[in-house]
Tab-separated table of C-alpha atoms and ligand atoms in Angstrom:
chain	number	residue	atom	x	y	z
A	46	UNK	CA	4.634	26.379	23.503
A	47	UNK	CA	2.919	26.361	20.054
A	48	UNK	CA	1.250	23.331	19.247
A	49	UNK	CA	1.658	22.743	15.516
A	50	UNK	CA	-1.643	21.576	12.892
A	51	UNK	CA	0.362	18.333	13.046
A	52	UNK	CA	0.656	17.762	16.749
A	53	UNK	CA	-2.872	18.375	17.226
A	54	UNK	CA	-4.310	15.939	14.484
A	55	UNK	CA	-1.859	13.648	15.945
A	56	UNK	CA	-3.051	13.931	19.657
A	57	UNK	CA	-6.808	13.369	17.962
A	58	UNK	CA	-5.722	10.732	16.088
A	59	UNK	CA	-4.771	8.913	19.433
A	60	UNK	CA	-7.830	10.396	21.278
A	61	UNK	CA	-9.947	9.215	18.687
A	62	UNK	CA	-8.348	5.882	17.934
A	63	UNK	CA	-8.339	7.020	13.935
A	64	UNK	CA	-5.915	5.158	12.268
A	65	UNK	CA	-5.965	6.753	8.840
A	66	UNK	CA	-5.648	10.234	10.856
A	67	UNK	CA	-2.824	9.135	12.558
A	68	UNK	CA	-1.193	7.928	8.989
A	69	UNK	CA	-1.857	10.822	7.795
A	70	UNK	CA	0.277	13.064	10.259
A	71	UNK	CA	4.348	13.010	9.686
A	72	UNK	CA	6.727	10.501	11.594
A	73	UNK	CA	10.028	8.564	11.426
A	74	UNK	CA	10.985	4.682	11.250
A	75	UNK	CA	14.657	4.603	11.953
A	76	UNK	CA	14.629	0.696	12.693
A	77	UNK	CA	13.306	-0.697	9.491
A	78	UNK	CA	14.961	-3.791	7.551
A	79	UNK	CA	13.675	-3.481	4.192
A	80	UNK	CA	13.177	-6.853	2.400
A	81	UNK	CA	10.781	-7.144	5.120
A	82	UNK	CA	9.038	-3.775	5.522
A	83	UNK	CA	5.705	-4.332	4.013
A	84	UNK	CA	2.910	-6.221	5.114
A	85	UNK	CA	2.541	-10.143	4.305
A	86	UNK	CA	-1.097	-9.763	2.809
A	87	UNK	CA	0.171	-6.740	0.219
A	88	UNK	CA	3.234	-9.249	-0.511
A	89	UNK	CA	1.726	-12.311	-1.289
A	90	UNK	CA	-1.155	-9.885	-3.503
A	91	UNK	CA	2.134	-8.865	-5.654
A	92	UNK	CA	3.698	-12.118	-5.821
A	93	UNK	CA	0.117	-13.997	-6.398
A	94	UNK	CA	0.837	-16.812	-3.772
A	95	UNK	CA	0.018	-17.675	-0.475
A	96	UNK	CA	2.823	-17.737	2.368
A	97	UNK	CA	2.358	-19.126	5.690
A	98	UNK	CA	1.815	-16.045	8.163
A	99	UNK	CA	4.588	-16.082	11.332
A	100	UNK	CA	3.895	-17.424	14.395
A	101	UNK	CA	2.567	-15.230	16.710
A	102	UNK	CA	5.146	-15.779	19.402
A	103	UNK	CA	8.849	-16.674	18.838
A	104	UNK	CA	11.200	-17.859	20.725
A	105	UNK	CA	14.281	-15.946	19.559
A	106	UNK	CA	16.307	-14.580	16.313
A	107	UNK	CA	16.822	-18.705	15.716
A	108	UNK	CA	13.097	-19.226	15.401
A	109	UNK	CA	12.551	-16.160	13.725
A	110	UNK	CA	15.513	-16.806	10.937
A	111	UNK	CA	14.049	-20.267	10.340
A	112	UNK	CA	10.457	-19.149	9.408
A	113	UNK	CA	12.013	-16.459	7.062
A	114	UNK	CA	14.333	-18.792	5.596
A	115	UNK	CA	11.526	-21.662	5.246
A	116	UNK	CA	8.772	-19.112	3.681
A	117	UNK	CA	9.679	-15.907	2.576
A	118	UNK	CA	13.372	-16.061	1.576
A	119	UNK	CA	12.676	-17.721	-1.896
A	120	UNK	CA	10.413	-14.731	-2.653
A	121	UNK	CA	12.798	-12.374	-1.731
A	122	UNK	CA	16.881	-13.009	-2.511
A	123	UNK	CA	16.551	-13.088	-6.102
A	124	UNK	CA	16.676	-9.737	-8.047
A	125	UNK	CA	13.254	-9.810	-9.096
A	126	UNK	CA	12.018	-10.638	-4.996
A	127	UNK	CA	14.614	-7.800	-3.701
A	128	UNK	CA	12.710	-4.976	-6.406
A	129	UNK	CA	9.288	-6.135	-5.728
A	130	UNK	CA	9.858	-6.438	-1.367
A	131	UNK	CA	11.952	-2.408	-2.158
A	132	UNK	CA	8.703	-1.516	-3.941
A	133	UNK	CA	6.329	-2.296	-1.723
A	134	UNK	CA	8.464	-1.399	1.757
A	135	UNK	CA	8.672	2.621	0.042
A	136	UNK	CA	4.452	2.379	-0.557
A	137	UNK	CA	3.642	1.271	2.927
A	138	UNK	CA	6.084	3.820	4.858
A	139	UNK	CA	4.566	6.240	2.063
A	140	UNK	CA	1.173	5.134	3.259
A	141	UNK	CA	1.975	5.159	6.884
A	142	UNK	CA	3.085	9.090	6.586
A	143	UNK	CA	6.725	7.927	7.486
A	144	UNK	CA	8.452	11.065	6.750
A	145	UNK	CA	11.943	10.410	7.465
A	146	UNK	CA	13.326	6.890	7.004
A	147	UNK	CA	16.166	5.349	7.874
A	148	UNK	CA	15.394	1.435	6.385
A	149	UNK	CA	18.324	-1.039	6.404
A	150	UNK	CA	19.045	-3.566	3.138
A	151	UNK	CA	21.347	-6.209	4.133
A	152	UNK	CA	25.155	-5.729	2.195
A	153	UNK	CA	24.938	-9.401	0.952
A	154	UNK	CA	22.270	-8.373	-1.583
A	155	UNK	CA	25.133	-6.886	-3.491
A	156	UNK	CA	25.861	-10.648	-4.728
A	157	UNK	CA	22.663	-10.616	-6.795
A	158	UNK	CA	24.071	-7.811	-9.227
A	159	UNK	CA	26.585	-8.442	-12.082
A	160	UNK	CA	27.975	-4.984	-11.695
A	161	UNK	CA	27.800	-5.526	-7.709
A	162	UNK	CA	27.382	-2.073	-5.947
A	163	UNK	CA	27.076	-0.423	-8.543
A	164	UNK	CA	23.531	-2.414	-9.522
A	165	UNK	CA	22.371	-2.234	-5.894
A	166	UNK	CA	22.371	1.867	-5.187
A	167	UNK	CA	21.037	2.194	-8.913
A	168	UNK	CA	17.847	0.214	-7.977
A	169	UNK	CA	17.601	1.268	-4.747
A	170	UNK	CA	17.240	5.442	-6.085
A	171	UNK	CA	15.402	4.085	-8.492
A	172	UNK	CA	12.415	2.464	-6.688
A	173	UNK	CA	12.745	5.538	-3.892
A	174	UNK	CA	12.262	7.828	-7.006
A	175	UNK	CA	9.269	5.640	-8.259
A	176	UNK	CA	7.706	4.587	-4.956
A	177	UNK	CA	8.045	7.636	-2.547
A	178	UNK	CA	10.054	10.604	-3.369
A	179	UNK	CA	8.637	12.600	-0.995
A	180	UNK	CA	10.086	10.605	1.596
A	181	UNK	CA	13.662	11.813	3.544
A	182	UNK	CA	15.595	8.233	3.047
A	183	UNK	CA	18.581	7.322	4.250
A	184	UNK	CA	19.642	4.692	3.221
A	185	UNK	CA	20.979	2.239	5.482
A	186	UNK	CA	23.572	-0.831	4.935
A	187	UNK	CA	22.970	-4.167	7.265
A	188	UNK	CA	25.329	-6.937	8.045
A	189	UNK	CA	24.312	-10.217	10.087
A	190	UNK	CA	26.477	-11.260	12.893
A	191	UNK	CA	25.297	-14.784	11.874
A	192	UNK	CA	27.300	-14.960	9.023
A	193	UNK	CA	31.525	-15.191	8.328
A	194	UNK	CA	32.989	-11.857	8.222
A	195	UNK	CA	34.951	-12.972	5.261
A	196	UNK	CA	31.629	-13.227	3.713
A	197	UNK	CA	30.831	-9.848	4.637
A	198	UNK	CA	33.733	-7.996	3.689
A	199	UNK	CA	33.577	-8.030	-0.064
A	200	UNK	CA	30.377	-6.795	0.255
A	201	UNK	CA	30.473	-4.714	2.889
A	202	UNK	CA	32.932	-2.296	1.874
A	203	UNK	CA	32.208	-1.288	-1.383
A	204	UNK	CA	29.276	-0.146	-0.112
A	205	UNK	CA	30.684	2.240	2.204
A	206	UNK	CA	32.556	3.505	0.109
A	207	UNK	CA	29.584	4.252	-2.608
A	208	UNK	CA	28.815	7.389	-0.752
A	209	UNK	CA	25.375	6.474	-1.101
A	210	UNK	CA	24.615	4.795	2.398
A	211	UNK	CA	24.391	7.478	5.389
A	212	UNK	CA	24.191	4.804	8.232
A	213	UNK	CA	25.043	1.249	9.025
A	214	UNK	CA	23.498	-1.419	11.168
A	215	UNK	CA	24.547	-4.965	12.630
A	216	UNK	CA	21.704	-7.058	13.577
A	217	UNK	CA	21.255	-11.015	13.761
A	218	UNK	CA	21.675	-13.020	16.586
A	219	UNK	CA	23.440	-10.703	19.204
A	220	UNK	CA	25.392	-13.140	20.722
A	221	UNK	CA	27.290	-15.176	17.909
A	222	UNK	CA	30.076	-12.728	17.562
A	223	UNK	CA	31.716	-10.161	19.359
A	224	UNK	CA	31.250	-6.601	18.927
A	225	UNK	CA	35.691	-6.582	18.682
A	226	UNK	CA	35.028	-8.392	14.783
A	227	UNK	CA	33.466	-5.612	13.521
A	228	UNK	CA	35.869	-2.450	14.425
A	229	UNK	CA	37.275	-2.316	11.147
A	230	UNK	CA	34.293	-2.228	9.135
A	231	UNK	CA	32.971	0.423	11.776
A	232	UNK	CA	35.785	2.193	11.314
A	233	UNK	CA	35.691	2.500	7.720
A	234	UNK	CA	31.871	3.803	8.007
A	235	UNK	CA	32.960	6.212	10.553
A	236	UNK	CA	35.672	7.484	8.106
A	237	UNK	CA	33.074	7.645	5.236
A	238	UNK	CA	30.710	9.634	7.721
A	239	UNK	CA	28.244	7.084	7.832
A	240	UNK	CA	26.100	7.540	11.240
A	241	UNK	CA	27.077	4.068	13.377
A	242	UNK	CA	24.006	1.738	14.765
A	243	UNK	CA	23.852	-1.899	15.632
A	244	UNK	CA	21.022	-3.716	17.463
A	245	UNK	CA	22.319	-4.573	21.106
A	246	UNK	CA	20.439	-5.287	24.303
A	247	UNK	CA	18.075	-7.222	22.858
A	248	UNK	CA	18.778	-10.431	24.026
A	249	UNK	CA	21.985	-9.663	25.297
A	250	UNK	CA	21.976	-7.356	28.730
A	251	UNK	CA	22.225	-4.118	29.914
A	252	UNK	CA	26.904	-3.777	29.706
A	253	UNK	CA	25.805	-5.720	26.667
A	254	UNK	CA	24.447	-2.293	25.377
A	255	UNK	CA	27.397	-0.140	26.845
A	256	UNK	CA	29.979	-2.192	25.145
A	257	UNK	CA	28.247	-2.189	22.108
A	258	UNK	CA	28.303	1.458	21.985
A	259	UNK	CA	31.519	1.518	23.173
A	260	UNK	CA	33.442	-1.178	21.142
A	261	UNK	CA	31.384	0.184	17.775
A	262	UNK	CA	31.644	4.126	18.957
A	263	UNK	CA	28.093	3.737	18.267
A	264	UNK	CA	25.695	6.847	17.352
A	265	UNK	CA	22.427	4.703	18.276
A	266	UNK	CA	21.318	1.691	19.315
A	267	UNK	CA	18.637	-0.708	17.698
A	268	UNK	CA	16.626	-1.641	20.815
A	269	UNK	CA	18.885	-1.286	23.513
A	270	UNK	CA	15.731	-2.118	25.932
A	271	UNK	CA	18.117	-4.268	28.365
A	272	UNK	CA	19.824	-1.177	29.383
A	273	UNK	CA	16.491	-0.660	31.437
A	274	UNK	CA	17.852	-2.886	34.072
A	275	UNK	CA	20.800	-0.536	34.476
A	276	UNK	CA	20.576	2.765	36.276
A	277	UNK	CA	24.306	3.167	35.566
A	278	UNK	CA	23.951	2.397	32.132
A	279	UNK	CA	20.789	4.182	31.997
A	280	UNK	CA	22.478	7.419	33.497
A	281	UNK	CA	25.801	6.594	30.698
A	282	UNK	CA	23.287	6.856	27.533
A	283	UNK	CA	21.554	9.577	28.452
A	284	UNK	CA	24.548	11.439	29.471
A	285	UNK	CA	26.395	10.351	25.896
A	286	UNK	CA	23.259	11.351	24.315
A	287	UNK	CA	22.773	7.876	22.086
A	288	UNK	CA	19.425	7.703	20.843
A	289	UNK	CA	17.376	4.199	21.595
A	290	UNK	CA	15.148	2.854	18.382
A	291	UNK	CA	12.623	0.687	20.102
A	292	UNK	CA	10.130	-1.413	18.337
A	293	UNK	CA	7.485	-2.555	20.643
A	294	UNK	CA	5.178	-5.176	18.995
A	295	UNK	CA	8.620	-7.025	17.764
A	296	UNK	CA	9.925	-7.434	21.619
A	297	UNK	CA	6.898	-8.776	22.798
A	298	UNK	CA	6.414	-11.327	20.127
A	299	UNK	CA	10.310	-12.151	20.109
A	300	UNK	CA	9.164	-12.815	24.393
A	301	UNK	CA	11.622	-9.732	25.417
A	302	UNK	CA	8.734	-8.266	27.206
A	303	UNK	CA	5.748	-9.979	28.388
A	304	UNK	CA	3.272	-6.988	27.415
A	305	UNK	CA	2.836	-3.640	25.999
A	306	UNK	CA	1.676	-2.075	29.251
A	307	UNK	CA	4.893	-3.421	31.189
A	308	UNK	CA	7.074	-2.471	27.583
A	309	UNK	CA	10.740	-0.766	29.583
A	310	UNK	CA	10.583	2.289	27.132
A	311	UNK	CA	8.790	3.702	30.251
A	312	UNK	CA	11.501	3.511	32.013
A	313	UNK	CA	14.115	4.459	29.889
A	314	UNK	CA	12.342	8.005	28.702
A	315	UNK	CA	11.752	8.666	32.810
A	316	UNK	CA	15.885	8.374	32.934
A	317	UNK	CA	15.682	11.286	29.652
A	318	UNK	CA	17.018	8.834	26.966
A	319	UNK	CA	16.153	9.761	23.825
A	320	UNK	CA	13.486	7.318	22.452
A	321	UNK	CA	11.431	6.444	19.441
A	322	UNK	CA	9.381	4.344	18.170
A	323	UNK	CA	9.674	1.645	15.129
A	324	UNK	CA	8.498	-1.266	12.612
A	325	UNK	CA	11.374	-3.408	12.698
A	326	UNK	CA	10.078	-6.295	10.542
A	327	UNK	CA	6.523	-5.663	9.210
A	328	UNK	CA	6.111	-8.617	7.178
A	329	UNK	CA	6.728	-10.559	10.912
A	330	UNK	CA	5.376	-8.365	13.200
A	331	UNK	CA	2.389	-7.037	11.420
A	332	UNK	CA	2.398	-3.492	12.825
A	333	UNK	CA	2.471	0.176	11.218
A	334	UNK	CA	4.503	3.021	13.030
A	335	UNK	CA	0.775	4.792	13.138
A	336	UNK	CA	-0.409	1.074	14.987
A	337	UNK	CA	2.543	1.267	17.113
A	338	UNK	CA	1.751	4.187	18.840
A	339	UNK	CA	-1.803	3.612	19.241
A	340	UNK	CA	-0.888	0.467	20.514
A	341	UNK	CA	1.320	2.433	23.178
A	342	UNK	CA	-1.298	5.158	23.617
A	343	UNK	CA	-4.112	2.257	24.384
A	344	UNK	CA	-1.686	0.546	26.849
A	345	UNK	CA	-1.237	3.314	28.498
A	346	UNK	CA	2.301	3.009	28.729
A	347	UNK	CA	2.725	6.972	27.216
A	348	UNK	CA	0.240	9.877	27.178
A	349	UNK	CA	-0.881	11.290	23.698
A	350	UNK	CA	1.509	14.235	24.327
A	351	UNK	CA	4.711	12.248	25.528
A	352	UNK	CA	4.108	10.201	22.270
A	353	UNK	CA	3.695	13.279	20.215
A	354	UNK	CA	7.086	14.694	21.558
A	355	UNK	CA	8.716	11.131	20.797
A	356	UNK	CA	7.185	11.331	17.404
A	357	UNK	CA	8.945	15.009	17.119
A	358	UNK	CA	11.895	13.934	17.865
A	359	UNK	CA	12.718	11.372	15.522
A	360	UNK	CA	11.707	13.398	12.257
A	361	UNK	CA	14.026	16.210	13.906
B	664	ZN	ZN1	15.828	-4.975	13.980
């Protein structure tokens, strides 16, 4: 097997616990939710104001939704807010070598723009153009099971059918809504060729994750870490071949898993799923891609190499 210049600064990078190395050397995030997707300290720099930092430890998506609404939401749903959290998401994947990125921007931000859809996929080139063109980004179109679907629709749609987005996501609390409420809008990305995601076995458990991916016709899954107490379900993904996008730090603040070093991604590469490793919410969680895998690396949880191939695999 030949190892590649970028393997081998990566497996040095890990050796040598050398962070800017290790930014330095290509890799994906393919769970990222924009507004949030740059650190606090670079955000409040930009905005000129202070924001109270997260709480190291939350309870659940509740808790979590609370301290965003409370501190950061004014700063960031308003046109202005969306452009400068955009700007600064692009420089820090830019900065953390993220090569390939697949970052989600919730549908509702469409409401901000007089010409609707239209507005939102011109500023979103734009500050990929400005920020990071050398990135691969796909852009990616969220929806919140906490809110109405009527509220969603008017949104929702048009942005499917932009042609600009290449995947969609569903993510808030996992349990307010069945997965049933959302076939028609999966549908309609299917039809438009959009590559289908939603977060799932999170909270909820390990069928929780099969009928997710079943009910949706799901390409990947946004966690899935649940389906670790599963053999059979286990055995099903790999076999169906649907790629898991785990973000460590965010589980074990959001108490999913008590530690890095008992983390179930372990597990659920030993049963062959297809893994890798993500950001989620930076501006909550605090931690880089590049951290992430040190973080895994120092826990022992992976070797440098069986990082390196998970790193492969999702800029493939
Ligand atoms: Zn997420």
């Amino acid at each position: 097997m030949q190892i590649t210049d970028n393997s081998k600064q990566f497996l040095k990078a890990l050796q040598d616990s050398d962070l800017a190395l290790l930014s330095s050397v290509p890799k994906s995030d393919l769970h990222n939710h924009a507004p949030l997707g740059s650190r606090l300290s670079d955000f409040e720099k930009t905005i000129g104001q202070k924001i109270l930092p997260p709480p190291l430890s939350l309870k659940d998506i509740a808790e979590m939704d609370n301290y965003i609404i409370h501190n950061l939401r004014e700063h960031i749903v308003s046109l202005k807010g969306l452009e400068t959290s955009l700007r600064l998401a692009f420089k820090h994947a830019k900065q953390d070598g993220i090569q390939k990125l697949e970052m989600s921007v919730d549908c509702l931000f469409v409401n901000l723009f007089t010409d609707k859809e239209i507005g939102f996929v011109k500023l979103l080139k734009q500050i990929h153009q400005d920020e990071a063109p050398e990135i691969l980004y796909y852009p990616e179109i969220g929806l919140s099971r906490n809110l109405k679907i009527s509220d969603i629709e008017s949104c929702i749609y048009p942005c499917i059918e932009s042609g600009y987005f290449k995947s969609i996501d569903l993510y808030g609390d996992e349990l307010a809504k069945d997965s049933k409420n959302y076939i028609p809008i999966y549908k309609s990305a299917k039809s438009h060729h959009l590559k289908l995601k939603s977060h799932a076995g999170e909270f909820g458990n390990a069928e929780s994750v099969r009928y997710t991916v079943e009910t949706l016709e799901l390409d990947e899954v946004q966690h899935g870490i649940a389906a670790s107490n599963s053999p059979n379900v286990m055995k099903w993904l790999r076999n169906n071949n649907i790629r898991l996008n785990i973000c460590p730090t965010s589980n074990v603040v959001l108490c999913r898993v008590q530690n890095l070093q008992s983390h179930p991604a372990r597990i659920l590469a030993d049963y062959g799923i297809n893994i890798t490793i993500n950001s989620d919410d930076i501006m909550i969680f605090n931690q880089s891609v590049s951290e992430e895998y040190l973080n895994l690396f120092q826990a022992q949880l992976f070797s440098a190499n069986e990082l390196n191939t998970i790193r492969e695999n999702g800029i493939k």
